Structure formats: structure tokens, C-alpha cells
Short mmCIF file of C-alpha atoms in Angstrom, two decimals:
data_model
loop_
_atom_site.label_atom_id
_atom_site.label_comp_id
_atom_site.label_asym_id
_atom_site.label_seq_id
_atom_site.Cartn_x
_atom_site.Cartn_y
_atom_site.Cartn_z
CA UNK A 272 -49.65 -10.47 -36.18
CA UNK A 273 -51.01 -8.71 -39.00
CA UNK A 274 -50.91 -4.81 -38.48
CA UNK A 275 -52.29 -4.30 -41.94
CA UNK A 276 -55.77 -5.71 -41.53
CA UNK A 277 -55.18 -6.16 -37.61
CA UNK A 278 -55.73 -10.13 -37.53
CA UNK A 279 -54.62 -11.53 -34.35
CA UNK A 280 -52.83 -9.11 -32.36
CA UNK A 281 -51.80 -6.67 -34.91
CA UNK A 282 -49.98 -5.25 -32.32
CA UNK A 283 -47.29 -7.55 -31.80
CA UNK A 284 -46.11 -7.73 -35.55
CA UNK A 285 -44.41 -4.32 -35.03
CA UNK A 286 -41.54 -3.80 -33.58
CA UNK A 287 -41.30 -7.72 -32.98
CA UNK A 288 -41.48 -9.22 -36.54
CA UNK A 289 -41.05 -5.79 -38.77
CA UNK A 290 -39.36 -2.53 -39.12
CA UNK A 291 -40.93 0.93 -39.69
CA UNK A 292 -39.57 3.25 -41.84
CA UNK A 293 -39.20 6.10 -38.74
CA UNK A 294 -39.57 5.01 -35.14
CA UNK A 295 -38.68 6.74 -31.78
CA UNK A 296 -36.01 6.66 -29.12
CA UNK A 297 -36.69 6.89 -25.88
CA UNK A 298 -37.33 10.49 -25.34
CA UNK A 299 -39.57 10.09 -27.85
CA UNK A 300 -37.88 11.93 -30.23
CA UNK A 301 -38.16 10.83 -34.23
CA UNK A 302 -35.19 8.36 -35.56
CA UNK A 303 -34.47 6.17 -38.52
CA UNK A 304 -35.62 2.34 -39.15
CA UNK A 305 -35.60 1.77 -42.33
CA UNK A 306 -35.31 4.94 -43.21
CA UNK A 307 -32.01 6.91 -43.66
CA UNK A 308 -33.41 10.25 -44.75
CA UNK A 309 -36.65 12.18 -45.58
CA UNK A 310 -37.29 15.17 -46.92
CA UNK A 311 -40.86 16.97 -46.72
CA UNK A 312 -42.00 19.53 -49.99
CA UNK A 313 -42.50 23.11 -48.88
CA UNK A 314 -46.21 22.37 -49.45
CA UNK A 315 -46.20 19.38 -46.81
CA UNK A 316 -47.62 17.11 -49.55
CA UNK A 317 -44.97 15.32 -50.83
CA UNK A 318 -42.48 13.02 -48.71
CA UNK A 319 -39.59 11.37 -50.16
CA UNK A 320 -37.92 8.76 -47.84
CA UNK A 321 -34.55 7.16 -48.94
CA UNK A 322 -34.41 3.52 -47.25
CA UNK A 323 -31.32 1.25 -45.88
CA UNK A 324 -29.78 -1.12 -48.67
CA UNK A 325 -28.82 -4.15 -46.37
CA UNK A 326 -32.06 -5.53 -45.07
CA UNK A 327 -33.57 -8.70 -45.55
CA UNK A 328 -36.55 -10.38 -44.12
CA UNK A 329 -36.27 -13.42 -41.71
CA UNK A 330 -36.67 -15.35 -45.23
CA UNK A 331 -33.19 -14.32 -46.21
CA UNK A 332 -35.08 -12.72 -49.23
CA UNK A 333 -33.74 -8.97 -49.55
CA UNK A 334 -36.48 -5.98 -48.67
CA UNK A 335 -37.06 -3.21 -51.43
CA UNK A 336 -38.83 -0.26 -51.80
CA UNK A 337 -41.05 -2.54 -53.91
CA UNK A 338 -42.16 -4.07 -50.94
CA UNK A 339 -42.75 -0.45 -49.07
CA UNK A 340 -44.43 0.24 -51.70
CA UNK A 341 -46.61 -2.86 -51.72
CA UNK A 342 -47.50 -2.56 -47.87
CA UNK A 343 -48.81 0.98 -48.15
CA UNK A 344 -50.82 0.25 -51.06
CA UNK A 345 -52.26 -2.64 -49.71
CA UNK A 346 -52.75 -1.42 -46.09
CA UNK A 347 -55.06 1.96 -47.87
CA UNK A 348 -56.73 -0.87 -50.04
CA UNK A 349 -57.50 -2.85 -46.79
CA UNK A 350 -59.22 0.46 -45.12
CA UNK A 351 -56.34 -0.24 -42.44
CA UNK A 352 -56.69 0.63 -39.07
CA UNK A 353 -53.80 2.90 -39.64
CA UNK A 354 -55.16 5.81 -41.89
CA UNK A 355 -54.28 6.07 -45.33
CA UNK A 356 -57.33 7.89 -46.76
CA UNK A 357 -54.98 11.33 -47.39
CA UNK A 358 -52.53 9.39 -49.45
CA UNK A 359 -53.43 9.79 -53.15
CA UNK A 360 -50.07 7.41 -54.29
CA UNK A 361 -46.61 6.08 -52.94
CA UNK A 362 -44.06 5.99 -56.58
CA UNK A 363 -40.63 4.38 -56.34
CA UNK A 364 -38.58 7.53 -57.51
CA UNK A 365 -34.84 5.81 -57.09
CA UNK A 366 -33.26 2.47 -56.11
CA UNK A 367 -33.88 2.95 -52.51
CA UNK A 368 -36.10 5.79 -52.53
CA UNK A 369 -40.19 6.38 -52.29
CA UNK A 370 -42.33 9.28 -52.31
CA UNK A 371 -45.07 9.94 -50.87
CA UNK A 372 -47.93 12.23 -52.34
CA UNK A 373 -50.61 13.51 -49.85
CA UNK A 374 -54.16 14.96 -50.96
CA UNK A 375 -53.07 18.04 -48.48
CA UNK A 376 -50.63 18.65 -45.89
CA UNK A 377 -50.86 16.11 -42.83
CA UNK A 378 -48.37 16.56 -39.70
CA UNK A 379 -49.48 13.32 -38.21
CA UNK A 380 -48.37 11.10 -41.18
CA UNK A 381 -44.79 11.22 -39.30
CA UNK A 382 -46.81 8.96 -36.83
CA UNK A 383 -47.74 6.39 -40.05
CA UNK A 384 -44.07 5.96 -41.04
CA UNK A 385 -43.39 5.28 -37.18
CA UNK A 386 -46.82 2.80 -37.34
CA UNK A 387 -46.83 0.54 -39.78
CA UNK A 388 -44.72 -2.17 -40.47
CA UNK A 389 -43.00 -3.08 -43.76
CA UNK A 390 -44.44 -6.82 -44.84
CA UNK A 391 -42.89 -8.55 -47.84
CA UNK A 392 -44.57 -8.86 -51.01
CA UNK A 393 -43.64 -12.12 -52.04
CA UNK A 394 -45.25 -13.64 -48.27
CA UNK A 395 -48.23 -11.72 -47.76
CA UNK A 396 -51.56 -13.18 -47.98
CA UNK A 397 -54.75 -13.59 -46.08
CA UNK A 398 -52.71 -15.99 -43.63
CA UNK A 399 -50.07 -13.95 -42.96
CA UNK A 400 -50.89 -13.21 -39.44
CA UNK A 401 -50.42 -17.50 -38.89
CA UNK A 402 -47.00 -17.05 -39.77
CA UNK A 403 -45.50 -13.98 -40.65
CA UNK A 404 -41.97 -12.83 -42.11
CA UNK A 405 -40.64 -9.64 -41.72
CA UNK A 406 -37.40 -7.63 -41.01
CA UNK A 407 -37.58 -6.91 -37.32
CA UNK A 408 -35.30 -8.15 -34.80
CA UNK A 409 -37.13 -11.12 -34.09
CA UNK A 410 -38.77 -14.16 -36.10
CA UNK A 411 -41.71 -16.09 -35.50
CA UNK A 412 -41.22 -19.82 -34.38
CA UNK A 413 -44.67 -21.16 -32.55
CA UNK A 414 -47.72 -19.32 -31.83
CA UNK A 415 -50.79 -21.17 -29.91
CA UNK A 416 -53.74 -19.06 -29.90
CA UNK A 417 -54.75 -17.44 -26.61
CA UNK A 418 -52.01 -19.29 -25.19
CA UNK A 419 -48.48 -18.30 -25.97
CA UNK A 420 -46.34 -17.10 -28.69
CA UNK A 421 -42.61 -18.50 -29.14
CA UNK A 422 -39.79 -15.87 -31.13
CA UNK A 423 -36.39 -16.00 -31.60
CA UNK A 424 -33.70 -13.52 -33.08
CA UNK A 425 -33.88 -12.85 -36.53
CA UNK A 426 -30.48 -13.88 -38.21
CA UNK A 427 -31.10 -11.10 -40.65
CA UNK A 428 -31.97 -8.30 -38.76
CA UNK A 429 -29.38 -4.98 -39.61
CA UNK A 430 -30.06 -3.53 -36.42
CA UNK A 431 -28.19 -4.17 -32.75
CA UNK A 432 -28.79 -7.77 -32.00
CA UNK A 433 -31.50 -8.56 -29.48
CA UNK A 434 -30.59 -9.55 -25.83
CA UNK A 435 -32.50 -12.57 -25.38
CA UNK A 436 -32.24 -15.23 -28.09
CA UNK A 437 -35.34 -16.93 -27.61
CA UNK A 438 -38.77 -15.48 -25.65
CA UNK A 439 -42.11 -16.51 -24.69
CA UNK A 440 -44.80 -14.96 -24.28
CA UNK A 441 -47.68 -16.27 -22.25
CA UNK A 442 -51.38 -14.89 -23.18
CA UNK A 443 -53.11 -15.11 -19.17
CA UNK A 444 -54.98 -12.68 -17.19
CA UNK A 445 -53.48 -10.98 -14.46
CA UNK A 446 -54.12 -13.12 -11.84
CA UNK A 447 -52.87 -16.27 -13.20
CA UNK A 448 -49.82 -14.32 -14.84
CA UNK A 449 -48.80 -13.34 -10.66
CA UNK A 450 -50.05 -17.56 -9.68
CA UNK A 451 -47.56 -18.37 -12.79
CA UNK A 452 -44.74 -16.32 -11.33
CA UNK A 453 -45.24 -17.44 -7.77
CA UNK A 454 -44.85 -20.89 -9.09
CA UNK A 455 -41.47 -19.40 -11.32
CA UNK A 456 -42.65 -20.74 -14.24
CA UNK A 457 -42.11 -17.00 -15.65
CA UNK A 458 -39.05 -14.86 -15.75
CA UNK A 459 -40.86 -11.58 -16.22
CA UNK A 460 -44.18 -10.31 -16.52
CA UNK A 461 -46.22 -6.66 -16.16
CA UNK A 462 -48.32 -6.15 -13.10
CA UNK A 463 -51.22 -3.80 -12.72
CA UNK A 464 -50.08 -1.22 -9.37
CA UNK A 465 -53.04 -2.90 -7.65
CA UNK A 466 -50.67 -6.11 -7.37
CA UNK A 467 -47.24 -3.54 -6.70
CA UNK A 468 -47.34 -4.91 -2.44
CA UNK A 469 -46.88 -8.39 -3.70
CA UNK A 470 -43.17 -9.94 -2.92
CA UNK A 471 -42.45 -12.74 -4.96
CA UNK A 472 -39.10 -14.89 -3.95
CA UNK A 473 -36.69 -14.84 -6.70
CA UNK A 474 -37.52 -11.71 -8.44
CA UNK A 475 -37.57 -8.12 -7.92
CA UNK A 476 -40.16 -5.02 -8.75
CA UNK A 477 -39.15 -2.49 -11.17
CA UNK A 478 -40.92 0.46 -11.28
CA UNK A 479 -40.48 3.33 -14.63
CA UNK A 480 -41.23 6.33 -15.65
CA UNK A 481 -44.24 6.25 -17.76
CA UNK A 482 -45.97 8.28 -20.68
CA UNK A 483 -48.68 5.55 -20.08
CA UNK A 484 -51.99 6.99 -18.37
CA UNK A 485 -55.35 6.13 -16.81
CA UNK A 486 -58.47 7.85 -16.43
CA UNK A 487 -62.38 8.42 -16.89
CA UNK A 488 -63.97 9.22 -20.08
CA UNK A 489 -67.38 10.58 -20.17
CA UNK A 490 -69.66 10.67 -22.73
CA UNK A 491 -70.23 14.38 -23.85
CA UNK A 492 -72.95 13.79 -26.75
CA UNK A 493 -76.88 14.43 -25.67
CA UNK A 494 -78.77 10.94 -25.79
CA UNK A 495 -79.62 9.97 -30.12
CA UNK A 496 -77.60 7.29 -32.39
CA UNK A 497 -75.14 7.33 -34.92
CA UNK A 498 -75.17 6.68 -38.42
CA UNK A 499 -75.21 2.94 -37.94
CA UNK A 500 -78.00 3.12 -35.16
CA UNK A 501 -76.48 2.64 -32.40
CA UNK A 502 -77.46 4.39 -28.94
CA UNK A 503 -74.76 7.02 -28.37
CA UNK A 504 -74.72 9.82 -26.06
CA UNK A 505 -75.68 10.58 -22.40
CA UNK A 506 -78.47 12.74 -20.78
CA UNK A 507 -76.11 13.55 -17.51
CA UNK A 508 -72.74 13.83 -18.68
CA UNK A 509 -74.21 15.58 -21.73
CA UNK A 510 -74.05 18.76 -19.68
CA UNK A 511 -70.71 20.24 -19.77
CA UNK A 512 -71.15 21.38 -16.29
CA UNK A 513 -71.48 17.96 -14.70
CA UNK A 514 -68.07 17.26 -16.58
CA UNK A 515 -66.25 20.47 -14.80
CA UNK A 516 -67.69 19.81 -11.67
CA UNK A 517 -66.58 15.95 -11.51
CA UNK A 518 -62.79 17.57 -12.75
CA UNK A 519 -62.48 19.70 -10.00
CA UNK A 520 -64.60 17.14 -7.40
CA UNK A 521 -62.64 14.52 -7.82
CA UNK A 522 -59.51 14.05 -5.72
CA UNK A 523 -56.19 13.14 -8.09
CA UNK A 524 -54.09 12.73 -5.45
CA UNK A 525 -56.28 9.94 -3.30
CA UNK A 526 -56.45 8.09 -6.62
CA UNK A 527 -52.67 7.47 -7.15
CA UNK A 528 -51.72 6.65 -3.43
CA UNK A 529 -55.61 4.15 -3.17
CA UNK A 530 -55.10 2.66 -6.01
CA UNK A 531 -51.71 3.38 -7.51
CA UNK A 532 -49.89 2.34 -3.85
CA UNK A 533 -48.21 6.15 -4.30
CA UNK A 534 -46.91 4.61 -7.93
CA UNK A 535 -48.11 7.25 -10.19
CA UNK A 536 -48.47 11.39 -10.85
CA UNK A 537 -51.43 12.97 -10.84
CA UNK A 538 -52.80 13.96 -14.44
CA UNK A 539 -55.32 16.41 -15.89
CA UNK A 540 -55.94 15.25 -19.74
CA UNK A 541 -54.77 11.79 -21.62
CA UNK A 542 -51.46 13.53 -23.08
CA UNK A 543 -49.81 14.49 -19.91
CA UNK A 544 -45.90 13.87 -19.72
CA UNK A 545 -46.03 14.14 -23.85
CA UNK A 546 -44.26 16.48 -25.99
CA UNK A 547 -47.32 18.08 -26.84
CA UNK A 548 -48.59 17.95 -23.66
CA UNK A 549 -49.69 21.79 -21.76
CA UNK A 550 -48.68 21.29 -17.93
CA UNK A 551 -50.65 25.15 -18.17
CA UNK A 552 -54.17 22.96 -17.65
CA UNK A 553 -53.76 21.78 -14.35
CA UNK A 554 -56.15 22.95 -11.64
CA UNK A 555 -57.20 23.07 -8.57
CA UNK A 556 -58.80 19.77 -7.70
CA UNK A 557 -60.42 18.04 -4.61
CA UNK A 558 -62.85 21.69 -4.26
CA UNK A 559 -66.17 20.09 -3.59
CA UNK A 560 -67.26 23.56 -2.95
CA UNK A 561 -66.11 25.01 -6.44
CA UNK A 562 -67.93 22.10 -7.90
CA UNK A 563 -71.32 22.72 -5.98
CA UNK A 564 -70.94 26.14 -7.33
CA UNK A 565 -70.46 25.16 -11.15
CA UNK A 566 -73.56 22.60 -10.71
CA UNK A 567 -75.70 25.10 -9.07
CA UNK A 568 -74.73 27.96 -11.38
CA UNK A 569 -75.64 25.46 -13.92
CA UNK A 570 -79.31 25.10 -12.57
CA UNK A 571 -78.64 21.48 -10.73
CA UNK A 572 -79.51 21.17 -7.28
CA UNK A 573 -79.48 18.44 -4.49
CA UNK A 574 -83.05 16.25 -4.05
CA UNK A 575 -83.74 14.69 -0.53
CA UNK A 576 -81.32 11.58 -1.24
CA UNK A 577 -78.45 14.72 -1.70
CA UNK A 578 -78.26 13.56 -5.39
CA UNK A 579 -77.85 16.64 -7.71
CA UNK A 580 -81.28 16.81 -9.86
CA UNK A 581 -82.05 18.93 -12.90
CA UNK A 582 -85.36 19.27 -14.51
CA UNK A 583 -86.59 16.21 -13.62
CA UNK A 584 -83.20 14.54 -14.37
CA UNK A 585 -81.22 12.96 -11.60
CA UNK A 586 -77.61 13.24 -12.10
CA UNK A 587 -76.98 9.65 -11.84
CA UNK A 588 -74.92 6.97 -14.04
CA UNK A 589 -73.29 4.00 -14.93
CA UNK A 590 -69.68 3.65 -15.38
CA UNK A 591 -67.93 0.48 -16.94
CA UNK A 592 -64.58 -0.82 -17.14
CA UNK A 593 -62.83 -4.04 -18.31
CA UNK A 594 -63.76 -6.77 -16.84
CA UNK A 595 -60.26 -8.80 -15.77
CA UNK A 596 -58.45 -5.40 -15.88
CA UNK A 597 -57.69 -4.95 -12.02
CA UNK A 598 -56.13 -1.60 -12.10
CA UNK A 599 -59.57 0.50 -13.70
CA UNK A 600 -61.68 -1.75 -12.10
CA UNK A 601 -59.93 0.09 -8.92
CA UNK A 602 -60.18 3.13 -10.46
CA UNK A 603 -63.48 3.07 -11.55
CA UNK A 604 -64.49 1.93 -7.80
CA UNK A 605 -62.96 4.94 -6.07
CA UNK A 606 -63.82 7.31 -8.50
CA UNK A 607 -67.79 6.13 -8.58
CA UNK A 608 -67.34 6.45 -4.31
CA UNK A 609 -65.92 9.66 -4.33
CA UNK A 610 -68.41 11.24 -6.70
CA UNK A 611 -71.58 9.11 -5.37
CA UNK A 612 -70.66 11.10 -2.29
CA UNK A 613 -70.15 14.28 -3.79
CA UNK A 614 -73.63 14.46 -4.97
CA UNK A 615 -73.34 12.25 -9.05
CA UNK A 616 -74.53 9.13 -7.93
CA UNK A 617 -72.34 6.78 -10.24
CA UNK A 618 -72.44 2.99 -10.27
CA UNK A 619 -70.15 0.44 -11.62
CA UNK A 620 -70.19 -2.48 -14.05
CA UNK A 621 -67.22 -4.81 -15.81
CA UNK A 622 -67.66 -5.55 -19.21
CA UNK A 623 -66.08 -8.12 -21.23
CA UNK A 624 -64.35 -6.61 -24.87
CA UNK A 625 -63.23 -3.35 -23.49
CA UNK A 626 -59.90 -1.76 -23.94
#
């Protein structure tokens, strides 16, 4: 529960145990936590934020900008996964207020103050994650490693009370999260679109709109290592035109009715339905034609087993997904089929650790 040095599902301390100073709403747009007003210099390196002055932690202990303070200084000191290496120093400048000096200008540290969560000073240590305290709208009551964690409101929390009082949350794998629900000893739980045709009595499928995505990411590097010696890289995907020629190969629109049941849009890079998103990139897919063209053009052609082949190099590869994660595992299948027929033989492997 510790976002700082992401012990033990980071991930759930924010927004369940602690607030952010920024956050966003539903359209994604930027609001206040914490926060009640920032102002940016005209240089973009200096950001003073002015916070709220009736919060307290779950504790009942009051939050300050001491303890802002504390949290970023301690999250750059802890090499964070959230990246502080631009900030130089965070200064208390007023009762409630901080600023924020930057080495040089940095749009994307809007996304820290909407990242990481505000821990108190007086309750942080290297067991914080066990048990932690913070000003979200929830508290922690019972966690059980790899099993379940218990939460209930936060008496203290300034914000709109939560709906449920109590909640808990059950760590299982997909298949024994549907077994659990058959049985109703859930009351909700998140389904990968491979399990959408199941009818369970007693509850109902919800379907939403999404900014969520899947898809295929291929190595682009030529085979060598990085600076820690590990193998990076790829000798087929390496060439840029096997990577335009699977793009326009593959067929979007099979994909999301095979394994998506119809449950999905079609999307052509990882920031599709986002504000920054450019709907200007989508193309023409499903062209095996255009793609023989770009591989040929490109100096590939097919050998006897209709596998492209390129000086001596057959265009062949291995693609791997989480292991337990039913929804790429589809994915991964259909998309290894379709290009395997194409002419880029691709096989498929599960592999325990991914995300």
C-alpha cells in the first residue's frame, strides 16, 4: 500500500487510503484534492499549490503542508517509481501553501500532483505499507496477503462520503473470481470480455466506456544488451518494415468481435480515446496485399513454407503474454494465427510476472 517505494500493491494506497493534491473527473479533465489552487511561473519552473485546511488523516491527526512536504522529499530520496529527478526542492512558502521548484520546465509534473499520495509524517516508516494511514476516503482495517484486503470509510475524510461503508477485496485469478461469484460469495467483481457470455443468477453485466486498451508491442531495437547486460532487442521485428506490414496485416475488427464478443473499438496506438490522442493515424487495415508490398519493397520474400525470409533470416517469432490473464492470452492467440498465416510465423508462450 505504499506508493512511495511501491511495497505491496502501491497501487491501492491511492485513491483508497490517500489524497493527491490534483486528481481528475471523469472526463478526465484536471480538479482539486487537496489542492485548492495552483499557480505555474511564466518560466514553467516554479509551482505554488495552496492546500485545503480541514483534513486529517484516518488517525484524527490534522495533515499539513509539512507532511506534503515530507512525502515529496522522501518519495525523490526513495528513487520512487513516480519521477522526481527534475525537482531540485519543495519549500513551505505560507500556512497552507508549497512551492515547487523544477530544474526546467516539465508539463507532465501535473500528472505527479494527480500520482502520488500524501502520507503522514508522523506514521511513515519502512512498514507503512502493513498498515497505512492516510486522508483518503477509506481506512485500512485487515489485509491478508495474496488473499484479501478489508477497508472501511474513513471518519475523517473532507470529501463526499463513500457509498459502501465497509468493502472487501478478494486477491484470485480470474477463474476462481467467476467460481466465487457463481457460488455468490462476491457482490461484484471485473471480468476479462473473454468471460462477457457468462450469465450468472443474481447479478447483472455492466459494460463502460473505456480509455483502457489492449494490444501488441514489438520489440523495435536490433538484437545487443543494455547497460545491465541483459539481452534486449529483436532481429525480425528490428526491421521497421515487418512492424508496418503486421499494422496494416492484421485485422482490428476480427480482434474485438473474436475475442472482445463485439465489446470493444478498434484502436491504432496505446492513447486512443485520450485527450491527446490523434484519431488522424488510423489506417487502412486488414490489406494483406499492401503488406506483401511493404515486405517485398523492403527486400523480404516468401521461402517454400510461405514464411517471409530475408538474408538468411526467417521472419519468425515468439510472442508472450501473462500467464492467468485470459483476455491477451486471446489476443495474443488470434493475432499469432492471423499473422502465421499472413506470412510472420509467430508463436505463443504465457509467462508468469508480466503486466
Amino acid at each position: 500500500m505504499d506508493l512511495i517505494r511501491q511495497q505491496d500493491g502501491g497501487r491501492y494506497g491511492s485513491p483508497l487510503f490517500q489524497s493527491t493534491l490534483l486528481s481528475q473527473n471523469k472526463d478526465l479533465e484536471v480538479s482539486y484534492d487537496l489542492a485548492t489552487e495552483y499557480h505555474v511561473s511564466n518560466d514553467a519552473q516554479i509551482w505554488v499549490v495552496s492546500i485545503r485546511e480541514d483534513v486529517s488523516f484516518s488517525d484524527g491527526q490534522e495533515l499539513t503542508v509539512d507532511d506534503v512536504i515530507f512525502t515529496y522529499e522522501t518519495a525523490k530520496n526513495a528513487q520512487s517509481t513516480v519521477d522526481l529527478t527534475n525537482l531540485e526542492k519543495v519549500e513551505k512558502t505560507d500556512k497552507n501553501q508549497i512551492t515547487f521548484y523544477l530544474k526546467e520546465p516539465q508539463s507532465t509534473f501535473l500528472y505527479t500532483l494527480q500520482t502520488l499520495g500524501i502520507v503522514p509524517e508522523h506514521a511513515y516508516d519502512n512498514h507503512y505499507a502493513e498498515q497505512p494511514i492516510g486522508s483518503g476516503p477509506y481506512q485500512f482495517v485487515e489485509w491478508r496477503k495474496g488473499e484479501q484486503l478489508i477497508v472501511e470509510r474513513n471518519p475523517y475524510y473532507y470529501g463526499d462520503s463513500p457509498v459502501f461503508e465497509r468493502l472487501t477485496f478478494l486477491f484470485v485469478g480470474e477463474d476462481q473470481a467467476l467460481a466465487a461469484a457463481k457460488a455468490g460469495q462476491v457482490d461484484v467483481l471485473s471480468i476479462p470480455i473473454t468471460f462477457s457470455d457468462q450469465e450468472i443468477d443474481g447479478m447483472k453485466r455492466l459494460s463502460f466506456e473505456s480509455v483502457d486498451n489492449r494490444g501488441v508491442m514489438l520489440p523495435y531495437p536490433s538484437p545487443g544488451f543494455n547497460e545491465d547486460g541483459e539481452p534486449i532487442g529483436n532481429a525480425v521485428t528490428s526491421d521497421i518494415a515487418i512492424r508496418k506490414a503486421m499494422n496494416v496485416a492484421v485485422d482490428r475488427d476480427a480482434i474485438v468481435e473474436g475475442v472482445l464478443h463485439g465489446e470493444g473499438t478498434v484502436a491504432y496506438s496505446s492513447v486512443d480515446g485520450l485527450p491527446w490522442g490523434n484519431s488522424d493515424i488510423a489506417i487502412e487495415d486488414n490489406n494483406q496485399a499492401k503488406a506483401e508490398q511493404i515486405l517485398t519493397d523492403a527486400g523480404w520474400q516468401r521461402g517454400a513454407d510461405h514464411i517471409f525470409e530475408k538474408n538468411g533470416q526467417k521472419a519468425s517469432l515468439t510472442l508472450y503474454y501473462p500467464s492467468g490473464d485470459q483476455m491477451r492470452q486471446a489476443l495474443s492467440l488470434v493475432f499469432a494465427d492471423m499473422m502465421t498465416k499472413f506470412g510472420i510465423e509467430i508463436s505463443t508462450k504465457g509467462a508468469a510476472g508480466m503486466k
